[in-house]
Coordinates of N, CA and C in Angstrom, one line a residue:
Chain A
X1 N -10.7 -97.2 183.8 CA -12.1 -97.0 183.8 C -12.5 -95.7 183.2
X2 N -13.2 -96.1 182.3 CA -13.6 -94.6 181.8 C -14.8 -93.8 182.0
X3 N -14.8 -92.8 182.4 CA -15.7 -91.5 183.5 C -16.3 -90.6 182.6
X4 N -17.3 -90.5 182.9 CA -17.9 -89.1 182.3 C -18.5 -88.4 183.9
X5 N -18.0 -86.9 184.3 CA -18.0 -86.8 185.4 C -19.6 -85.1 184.9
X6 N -19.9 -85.0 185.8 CA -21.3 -84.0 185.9 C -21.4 -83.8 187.3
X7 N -21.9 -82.5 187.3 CA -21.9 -81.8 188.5 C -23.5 -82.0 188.6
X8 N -24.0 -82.8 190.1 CA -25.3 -83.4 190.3 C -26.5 -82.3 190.4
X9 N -25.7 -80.9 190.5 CA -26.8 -80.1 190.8 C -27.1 -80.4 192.6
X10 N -28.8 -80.1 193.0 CA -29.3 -79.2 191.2 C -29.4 -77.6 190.8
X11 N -29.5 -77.4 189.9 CA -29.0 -76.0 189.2 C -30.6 -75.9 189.5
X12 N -30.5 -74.7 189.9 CA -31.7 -73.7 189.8 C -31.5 -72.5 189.2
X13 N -32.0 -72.2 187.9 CA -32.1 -70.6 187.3 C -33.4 -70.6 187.4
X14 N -33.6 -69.0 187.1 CA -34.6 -68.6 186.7 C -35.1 -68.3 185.6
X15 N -36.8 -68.2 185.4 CA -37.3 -68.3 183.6 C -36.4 -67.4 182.7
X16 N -36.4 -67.3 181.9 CA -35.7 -66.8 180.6 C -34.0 -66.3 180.4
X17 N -33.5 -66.9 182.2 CA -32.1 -67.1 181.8 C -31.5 -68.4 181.4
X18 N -30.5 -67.7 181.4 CA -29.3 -69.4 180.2 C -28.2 -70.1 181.7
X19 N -29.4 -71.4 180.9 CA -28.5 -72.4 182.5 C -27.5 -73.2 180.9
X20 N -26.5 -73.3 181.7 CA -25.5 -74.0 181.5 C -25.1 -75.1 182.3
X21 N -24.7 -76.5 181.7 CA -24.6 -77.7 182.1 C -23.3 -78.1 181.6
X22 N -22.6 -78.8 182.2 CA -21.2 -79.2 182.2 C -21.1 -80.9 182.5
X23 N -20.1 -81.1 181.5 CA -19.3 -82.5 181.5 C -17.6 -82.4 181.5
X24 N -17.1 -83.8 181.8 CA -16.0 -83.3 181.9 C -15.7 -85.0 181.3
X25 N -14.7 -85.7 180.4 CA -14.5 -87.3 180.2 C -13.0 -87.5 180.4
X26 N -13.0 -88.3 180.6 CA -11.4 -89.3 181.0 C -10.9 -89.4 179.8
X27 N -11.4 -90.3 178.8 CA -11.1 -91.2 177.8 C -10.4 -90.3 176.7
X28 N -9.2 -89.8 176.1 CA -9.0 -88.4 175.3 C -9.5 -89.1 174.2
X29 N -9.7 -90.3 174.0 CA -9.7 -90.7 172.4 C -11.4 -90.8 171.9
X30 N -12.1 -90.1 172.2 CA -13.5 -90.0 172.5 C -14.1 -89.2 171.2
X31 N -15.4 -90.0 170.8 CA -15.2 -89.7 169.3 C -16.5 -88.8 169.5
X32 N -17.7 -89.0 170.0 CA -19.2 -88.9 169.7 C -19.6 -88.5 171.5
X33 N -20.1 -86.9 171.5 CA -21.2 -86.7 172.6 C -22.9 -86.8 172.6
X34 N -23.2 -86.9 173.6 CA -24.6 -86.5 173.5 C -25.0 -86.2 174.5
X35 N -26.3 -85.1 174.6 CA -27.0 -84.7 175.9 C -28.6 -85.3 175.8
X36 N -28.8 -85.8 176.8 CA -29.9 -86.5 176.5 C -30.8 -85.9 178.1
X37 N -32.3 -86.1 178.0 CA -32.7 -85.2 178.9 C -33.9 -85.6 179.3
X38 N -34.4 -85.9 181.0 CA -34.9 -86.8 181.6 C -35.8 -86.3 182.2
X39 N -37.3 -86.5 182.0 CA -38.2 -85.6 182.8 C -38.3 -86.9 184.2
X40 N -38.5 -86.7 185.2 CA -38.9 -87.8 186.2 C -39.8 -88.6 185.8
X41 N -38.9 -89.7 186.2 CA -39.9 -91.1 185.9 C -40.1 -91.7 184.3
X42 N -39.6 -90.5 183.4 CA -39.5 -91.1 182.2 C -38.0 -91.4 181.8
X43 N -38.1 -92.4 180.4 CA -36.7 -92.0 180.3 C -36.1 -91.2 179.4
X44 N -34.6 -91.6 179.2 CA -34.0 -90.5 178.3 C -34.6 -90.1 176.9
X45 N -34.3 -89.2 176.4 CA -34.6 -88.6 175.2 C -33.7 -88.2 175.0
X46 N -32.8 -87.9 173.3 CA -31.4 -87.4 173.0 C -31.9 -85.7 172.9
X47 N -31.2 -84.9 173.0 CA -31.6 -83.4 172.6 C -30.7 -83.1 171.6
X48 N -29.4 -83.6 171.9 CA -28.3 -82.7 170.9 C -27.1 -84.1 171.2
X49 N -26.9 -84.3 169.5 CA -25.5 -85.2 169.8 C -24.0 -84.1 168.9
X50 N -22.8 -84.3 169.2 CA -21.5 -83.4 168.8 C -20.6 -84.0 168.6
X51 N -19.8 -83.9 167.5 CA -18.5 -84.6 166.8 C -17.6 -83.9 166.9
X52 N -17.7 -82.8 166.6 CA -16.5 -81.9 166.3 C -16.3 -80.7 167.3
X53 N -15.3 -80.2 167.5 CA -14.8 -79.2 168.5 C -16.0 -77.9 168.2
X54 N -16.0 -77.4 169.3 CA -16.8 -75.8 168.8 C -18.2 -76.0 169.0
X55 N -19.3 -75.3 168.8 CA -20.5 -75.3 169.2 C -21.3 -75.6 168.2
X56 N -22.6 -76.2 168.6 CA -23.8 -76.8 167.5 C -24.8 -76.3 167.9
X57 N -25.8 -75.3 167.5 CA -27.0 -75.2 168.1 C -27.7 -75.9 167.4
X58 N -29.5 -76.1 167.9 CA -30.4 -76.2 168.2 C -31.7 -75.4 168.1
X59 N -32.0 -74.9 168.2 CA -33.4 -74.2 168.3 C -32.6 -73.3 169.9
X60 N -33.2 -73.4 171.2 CA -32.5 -72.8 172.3 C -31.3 -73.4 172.6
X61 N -31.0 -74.8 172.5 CA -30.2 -75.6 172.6 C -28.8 -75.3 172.0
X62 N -27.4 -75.3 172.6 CA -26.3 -75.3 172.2 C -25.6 -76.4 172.5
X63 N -25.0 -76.8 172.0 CA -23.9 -77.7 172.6 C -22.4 -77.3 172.3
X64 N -21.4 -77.2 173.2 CA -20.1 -76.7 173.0 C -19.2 -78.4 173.4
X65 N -18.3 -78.4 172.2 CA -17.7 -79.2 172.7 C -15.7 -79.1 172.5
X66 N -15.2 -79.5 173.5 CA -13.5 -78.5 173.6 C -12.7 -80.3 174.0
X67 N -12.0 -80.9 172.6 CA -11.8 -81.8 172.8 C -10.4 -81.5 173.8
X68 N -10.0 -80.8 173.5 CA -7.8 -80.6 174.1 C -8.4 -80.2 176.0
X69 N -9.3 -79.9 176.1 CA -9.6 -79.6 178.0 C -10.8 -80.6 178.0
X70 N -11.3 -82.2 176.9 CA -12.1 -83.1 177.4 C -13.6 -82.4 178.7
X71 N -13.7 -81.4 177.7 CA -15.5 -81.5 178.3 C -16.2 -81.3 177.0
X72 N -17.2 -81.0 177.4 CA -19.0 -80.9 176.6 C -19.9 -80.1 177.7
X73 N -20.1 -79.3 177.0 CA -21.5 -78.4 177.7 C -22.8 -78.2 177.1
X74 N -23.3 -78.0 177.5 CA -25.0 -77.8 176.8 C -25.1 -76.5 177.4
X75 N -25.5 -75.4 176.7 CA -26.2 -74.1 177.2 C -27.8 -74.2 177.1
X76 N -28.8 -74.3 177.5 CA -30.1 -73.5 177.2 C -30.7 -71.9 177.6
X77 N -30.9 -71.5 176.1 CA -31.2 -70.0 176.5 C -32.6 -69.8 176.8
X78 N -32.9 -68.5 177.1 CA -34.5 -69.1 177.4 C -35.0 -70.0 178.3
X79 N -34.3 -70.2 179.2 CA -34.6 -71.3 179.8 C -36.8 -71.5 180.6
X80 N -37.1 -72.4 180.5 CA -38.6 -72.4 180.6 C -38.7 -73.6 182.2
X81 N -39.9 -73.2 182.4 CA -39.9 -74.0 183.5 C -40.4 -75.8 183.1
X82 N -40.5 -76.2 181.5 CA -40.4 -76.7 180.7 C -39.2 -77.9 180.5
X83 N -38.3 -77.0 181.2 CA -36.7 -77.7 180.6 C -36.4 -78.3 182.3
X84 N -36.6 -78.1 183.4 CA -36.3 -78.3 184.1 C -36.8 -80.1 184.2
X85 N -35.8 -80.7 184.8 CA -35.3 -82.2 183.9 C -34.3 -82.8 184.7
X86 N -33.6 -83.8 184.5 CA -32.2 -84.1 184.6 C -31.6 -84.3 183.2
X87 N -30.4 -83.6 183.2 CA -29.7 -83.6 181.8 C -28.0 -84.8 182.2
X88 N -28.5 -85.8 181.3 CA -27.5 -86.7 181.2 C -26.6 -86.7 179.7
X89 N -25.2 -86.6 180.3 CA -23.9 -86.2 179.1 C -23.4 -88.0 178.9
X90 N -23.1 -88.3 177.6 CA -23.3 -89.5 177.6 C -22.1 -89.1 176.4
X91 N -21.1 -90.6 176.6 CA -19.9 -90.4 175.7 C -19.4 -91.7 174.8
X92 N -19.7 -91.3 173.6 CA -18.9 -92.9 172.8 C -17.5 -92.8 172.5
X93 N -16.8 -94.0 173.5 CA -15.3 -93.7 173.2 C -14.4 -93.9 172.4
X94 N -15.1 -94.4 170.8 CA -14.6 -94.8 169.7 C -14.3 -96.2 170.0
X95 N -13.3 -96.3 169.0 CA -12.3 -97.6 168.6 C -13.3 -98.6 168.2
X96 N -14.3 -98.7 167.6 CA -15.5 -99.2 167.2 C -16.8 -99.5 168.8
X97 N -16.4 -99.0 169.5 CA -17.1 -99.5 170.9 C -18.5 -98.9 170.4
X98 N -19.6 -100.1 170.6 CA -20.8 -99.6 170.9 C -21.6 -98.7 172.0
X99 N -21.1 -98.7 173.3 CA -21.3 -98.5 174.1 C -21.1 -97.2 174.4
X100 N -21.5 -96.2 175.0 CA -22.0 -95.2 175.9 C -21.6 -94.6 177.2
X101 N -20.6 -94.3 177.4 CA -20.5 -94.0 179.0 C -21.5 -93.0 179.7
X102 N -22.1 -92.9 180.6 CA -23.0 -91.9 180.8 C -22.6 -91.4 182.0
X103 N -22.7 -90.1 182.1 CA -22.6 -89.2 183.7 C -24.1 -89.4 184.0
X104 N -24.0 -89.2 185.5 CA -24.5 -89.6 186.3 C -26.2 -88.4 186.3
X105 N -25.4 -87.1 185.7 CA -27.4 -85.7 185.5 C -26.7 -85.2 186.4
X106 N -27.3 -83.9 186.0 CA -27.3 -83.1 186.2 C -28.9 -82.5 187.1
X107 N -29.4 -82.1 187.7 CA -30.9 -81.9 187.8 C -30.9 -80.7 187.9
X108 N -31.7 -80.0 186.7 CA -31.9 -78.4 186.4 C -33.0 -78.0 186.9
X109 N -33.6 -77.2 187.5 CA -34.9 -76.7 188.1 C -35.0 -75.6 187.7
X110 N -36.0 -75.1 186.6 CA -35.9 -73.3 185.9 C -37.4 -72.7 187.0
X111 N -37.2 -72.0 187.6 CA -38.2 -71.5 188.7 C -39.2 -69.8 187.7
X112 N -40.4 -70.2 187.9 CA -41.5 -69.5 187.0 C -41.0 -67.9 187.8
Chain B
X1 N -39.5 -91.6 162.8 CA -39.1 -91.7 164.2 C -38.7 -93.5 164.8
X2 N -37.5 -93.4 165.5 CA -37.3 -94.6 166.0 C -38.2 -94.7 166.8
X3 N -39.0 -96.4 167.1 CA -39.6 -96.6 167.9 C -39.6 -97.7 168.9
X4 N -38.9 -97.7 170.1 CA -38.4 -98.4 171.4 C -39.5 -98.8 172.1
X5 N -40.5 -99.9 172.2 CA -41.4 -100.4 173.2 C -40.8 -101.4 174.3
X6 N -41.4 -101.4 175.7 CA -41.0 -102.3 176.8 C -42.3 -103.2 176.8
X7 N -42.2 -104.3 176.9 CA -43.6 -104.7 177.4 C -44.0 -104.3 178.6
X8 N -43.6 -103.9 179.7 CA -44.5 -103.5 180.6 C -43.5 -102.1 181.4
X9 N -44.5 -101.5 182.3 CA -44.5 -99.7 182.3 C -44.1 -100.2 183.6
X10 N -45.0 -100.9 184.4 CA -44.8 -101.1 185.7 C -45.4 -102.9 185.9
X11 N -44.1 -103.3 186.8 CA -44.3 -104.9 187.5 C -43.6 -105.3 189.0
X12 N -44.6 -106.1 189.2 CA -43.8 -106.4 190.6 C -44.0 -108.0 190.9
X13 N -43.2 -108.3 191.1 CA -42.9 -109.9 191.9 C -42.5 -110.1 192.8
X14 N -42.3 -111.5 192.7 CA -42.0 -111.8 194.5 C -40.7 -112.6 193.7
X15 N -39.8 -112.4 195.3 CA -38.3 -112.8 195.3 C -38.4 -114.3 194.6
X16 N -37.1 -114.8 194.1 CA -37.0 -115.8 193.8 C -38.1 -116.4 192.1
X17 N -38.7 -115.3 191.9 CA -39.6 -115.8 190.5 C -38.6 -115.4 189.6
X18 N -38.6 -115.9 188.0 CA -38.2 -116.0 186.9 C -38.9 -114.6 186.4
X19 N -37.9 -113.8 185.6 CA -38.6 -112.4 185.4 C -38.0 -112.2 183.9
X20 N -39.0 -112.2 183.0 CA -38.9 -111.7 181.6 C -39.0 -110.3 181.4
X21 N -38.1 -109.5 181.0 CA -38.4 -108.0 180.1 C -38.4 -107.9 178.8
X22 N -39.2 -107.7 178.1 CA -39.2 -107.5 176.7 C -38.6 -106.7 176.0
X23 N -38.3 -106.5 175.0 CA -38.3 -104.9 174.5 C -37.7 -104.9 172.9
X24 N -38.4 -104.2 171.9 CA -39.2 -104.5 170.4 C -38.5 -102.8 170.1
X25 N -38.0 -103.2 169.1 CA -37.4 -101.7 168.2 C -38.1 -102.0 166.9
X26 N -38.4 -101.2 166.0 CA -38.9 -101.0 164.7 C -38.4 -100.5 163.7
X27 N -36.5 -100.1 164.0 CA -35.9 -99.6 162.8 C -34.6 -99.9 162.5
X28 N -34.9 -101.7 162.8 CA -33.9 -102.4 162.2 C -32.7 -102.0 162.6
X29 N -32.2 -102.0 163.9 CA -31.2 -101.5 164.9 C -30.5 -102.7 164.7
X30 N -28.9 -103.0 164.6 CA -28.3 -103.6 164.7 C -27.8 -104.1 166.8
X31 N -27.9 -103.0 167.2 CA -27.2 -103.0 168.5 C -28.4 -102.8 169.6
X32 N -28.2 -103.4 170.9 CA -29.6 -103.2 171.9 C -28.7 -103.0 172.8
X33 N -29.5 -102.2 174.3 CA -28.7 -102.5 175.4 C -29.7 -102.5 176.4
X34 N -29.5 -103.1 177.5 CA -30.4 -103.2 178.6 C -29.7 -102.4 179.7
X35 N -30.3 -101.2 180.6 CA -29.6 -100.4 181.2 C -30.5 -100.7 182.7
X36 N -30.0 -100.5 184.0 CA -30.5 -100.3 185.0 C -30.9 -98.8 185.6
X37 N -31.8 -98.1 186.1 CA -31.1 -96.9 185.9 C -31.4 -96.9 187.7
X38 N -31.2 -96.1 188.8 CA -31.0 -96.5 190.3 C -30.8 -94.6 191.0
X39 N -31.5 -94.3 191.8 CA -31.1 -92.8 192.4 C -29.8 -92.9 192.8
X40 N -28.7 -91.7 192.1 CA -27.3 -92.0 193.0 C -26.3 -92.7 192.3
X41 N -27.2 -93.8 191.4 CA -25.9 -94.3 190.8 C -25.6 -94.2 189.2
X42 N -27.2 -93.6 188.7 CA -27.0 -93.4 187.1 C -27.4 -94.5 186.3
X43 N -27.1 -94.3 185.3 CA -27.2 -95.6 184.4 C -26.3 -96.6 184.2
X44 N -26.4 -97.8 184.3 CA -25.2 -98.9 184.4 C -25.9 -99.5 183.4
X45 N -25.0 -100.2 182.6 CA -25.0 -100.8 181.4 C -24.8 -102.6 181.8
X46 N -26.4 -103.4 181.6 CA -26.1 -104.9 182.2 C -25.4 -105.9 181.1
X47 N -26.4 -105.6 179.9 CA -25.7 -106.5 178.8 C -26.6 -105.5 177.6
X48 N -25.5 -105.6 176.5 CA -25.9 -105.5 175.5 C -25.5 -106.3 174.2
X49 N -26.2 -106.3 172.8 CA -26.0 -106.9 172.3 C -25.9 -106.8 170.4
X50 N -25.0 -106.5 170.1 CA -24.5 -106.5 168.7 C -25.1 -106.8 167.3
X51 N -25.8 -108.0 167.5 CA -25.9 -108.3 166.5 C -27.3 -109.8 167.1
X52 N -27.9 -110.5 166.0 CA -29.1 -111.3 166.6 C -27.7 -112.7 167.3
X53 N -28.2 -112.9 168.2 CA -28.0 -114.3 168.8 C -26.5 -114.0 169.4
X54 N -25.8 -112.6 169.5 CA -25.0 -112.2 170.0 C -24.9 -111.1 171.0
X55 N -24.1 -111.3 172.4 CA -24.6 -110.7 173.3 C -23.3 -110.0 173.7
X56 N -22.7 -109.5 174.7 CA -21.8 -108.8 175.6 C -21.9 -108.8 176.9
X57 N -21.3 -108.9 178.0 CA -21.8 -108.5 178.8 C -21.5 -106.9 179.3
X58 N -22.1 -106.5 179.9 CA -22.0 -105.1 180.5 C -21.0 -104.7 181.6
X59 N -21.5 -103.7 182.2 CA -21.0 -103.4 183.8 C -21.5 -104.3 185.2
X60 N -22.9 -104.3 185.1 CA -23.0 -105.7 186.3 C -23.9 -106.4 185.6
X61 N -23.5 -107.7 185.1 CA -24.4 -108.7 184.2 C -25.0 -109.8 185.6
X62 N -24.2 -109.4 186.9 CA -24.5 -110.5 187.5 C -26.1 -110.6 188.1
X63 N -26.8 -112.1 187.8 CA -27.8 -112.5 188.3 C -28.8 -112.0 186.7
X64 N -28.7 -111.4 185.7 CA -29.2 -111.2 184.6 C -28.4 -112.3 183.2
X65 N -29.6 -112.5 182.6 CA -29.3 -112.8 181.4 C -30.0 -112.7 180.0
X66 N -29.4 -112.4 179.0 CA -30.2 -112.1 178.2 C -30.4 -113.2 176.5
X67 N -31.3 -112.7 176.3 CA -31.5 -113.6 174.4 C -31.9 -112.4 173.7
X68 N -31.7 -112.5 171.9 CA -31.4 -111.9 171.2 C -31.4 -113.2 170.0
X69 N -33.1 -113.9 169.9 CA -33.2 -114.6 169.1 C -33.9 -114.0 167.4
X70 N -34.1 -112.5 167.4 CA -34.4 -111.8 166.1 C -34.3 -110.1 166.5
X71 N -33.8 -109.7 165.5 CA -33.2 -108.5 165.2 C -33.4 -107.5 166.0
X72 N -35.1 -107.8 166.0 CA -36.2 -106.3 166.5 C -36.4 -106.8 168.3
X73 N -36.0 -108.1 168.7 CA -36.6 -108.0 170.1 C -35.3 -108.4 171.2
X74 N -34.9 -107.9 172.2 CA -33.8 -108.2 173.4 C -34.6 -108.3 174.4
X75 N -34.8 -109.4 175.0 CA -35.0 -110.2 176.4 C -33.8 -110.1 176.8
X76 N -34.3 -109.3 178.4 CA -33.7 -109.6 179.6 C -34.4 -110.6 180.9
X77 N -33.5 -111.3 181.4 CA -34.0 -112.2 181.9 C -33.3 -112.3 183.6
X78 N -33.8 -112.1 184.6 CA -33.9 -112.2 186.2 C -33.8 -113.4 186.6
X79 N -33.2 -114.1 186.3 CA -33.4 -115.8 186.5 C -33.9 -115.7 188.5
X80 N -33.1 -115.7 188.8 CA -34.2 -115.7 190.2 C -34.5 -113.7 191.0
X81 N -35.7 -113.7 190.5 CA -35.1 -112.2 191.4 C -34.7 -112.1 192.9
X82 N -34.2 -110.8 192.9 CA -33.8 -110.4 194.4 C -34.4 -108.9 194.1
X83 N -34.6 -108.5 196.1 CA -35.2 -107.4 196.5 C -33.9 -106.7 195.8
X84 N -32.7 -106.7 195.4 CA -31.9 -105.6 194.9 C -31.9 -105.5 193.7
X85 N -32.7 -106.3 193.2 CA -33.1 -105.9 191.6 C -34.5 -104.9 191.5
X86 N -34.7 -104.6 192.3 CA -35.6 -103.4 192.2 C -35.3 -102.2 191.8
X87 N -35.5 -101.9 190.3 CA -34.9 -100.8 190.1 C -35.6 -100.4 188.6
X88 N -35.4 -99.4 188.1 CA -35.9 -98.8 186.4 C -34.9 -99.7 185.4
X89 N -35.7 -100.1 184.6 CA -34.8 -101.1 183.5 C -35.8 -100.2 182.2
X90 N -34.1 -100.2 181.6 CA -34.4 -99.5 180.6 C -34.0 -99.8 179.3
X91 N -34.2 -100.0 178.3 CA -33.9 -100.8 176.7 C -33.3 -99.8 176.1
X92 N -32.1 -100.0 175.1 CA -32.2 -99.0 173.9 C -31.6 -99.8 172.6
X93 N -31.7 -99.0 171.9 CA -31.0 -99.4 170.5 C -30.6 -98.2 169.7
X94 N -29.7 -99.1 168.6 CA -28.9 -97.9 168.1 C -28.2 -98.9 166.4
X95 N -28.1 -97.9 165.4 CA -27.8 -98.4 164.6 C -26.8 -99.1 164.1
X96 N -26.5 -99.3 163.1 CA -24.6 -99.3 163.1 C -23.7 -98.9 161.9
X97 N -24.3 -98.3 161.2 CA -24.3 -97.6 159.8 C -22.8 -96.7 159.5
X98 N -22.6 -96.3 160.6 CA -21.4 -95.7 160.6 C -21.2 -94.7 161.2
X99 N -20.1 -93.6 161.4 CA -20.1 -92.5 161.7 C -21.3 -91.3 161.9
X100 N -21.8 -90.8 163.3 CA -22.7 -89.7 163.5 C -24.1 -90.5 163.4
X101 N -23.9 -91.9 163.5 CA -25.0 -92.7 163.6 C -25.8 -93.5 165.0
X102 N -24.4 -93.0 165.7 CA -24.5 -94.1 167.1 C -25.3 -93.7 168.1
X103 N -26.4 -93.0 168.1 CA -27.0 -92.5 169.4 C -28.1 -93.5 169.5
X104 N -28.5 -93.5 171.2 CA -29.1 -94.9 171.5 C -30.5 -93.6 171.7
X105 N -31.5 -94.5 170.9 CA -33.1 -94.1 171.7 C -33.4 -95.0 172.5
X106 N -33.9 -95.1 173.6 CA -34.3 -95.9 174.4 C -36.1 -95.5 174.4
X107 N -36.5 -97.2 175.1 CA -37.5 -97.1 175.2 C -38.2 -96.7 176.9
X108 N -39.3 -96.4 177.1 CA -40.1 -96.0 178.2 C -39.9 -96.7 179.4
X109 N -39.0 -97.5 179.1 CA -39.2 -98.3 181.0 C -39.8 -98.9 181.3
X110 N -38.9 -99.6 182.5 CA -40.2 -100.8 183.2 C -39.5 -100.6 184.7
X111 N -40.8 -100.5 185.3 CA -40.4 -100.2 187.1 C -40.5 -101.3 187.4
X112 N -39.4 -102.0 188.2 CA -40.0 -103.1 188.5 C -39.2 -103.1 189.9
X113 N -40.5 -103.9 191.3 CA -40.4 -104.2 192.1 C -40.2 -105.6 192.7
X114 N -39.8 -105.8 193.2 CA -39.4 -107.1 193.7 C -39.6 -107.3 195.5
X115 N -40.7 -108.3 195.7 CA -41.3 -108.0 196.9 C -40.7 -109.4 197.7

């Protein structure tokens, strides 16, 4: 069975510090991440997808990804009361698979 | 911009009715998926589908079925509902072009209740 594991929260920071969000996957042969990011009651939206080892930013948005210890993080700097969400890490595990594994969110709350 | 429509935002029925979801992409997506999404348990994947008139099944396909009679639209289908099908159903699609292509947009949801 293959896992995409996330810590449920929820994370509380405050305005204009850097929350950090964590994944962790089973699968080592895992080609394609993505953080995708959930305001209540709507659904997902992608923010940042990552291929390669090492970090990708975004505008505030980073994404770090460390294939040999199988996680993916998302940093947001700046964090706004804006961003507060559920952040879902979501994994394609190659070998032509269409499919998606998704962790379960994260729920970030950035407090004014 | 990709664009994911559900026919409906919010629905509710009564047990035992025949329950159609819709759901219409506009950029020639090869791949659809129908997701459930539930507090606690995340997103589970019911059926998705590859290609027109070809389907898969998912993680819990049971008591759902789906068609995929043209490109742009995936019907999900509740053949009898039940009170445990009450939950957020969620559509996506995704291309199939190749590498750094695969990310699913989904569309807006449909709440649906089951009374």
């Amino acid at each position: 069975q293959k896992e995409v594991e996330q810590n449920s929260g929820p994370l509380s920071v405050p305005e204009g510090a850097i929350a950090s969000l964590n994944c962790t996957y089973s699968d080592r042969g895992s080609q394609s991440f993505f953080w995708y990011r959930q305001y209540s009651g709507k659904s997902p939206e992608l923010i940042m997808f990552i291929y390669s080892n090492g970090d990708k930013e975004d505008g505030r948005f980073t994404a770090q990804l460390n294939k040999a210890s199988q996680y993916v993080s998302l940093l947001i700097r700046d964090s706004q009361p804006s961003d507060s969400a559920t952040y879902l890490c979501a994994v394609n595990t190659g070998g032509g698979s269409e499919k998606l594994v998704f962790g379960k969110g994260t729920k970030l709350t950035v407090n004014p | 911009d990709v664009k994911v429509t559900q026919s409906s935002r919010y629905l509710v029925k009564r047990t035992g009715e025949k329950v159609f979801l819709e759901c219409v992409q506009d950029m020639d997506h090869e791949n659809m998926f129908w997701y459930r999404q539930d507090p606690g348990l995340g997103l589970r994947l019911i059926y998705f589908s590859y290609d027109v008139k070809m389907k898969e099944k998912g993680d819990i396909p049971e008591g759902y079925s789906v068609s995929r009679e043209k490109k742009e639209r995936f019907s999900l289908i509740l053949e009898s509902a039940s009170t445990n099908q009450t939950s957020m159903y969620l559509c996506a699609s995704r291309t199939q072009e190749g590498v750094g292509t695969d990310t699913q947009y989904f569309g807006p949801g449909t709440r649906l209740t089951v009374l």
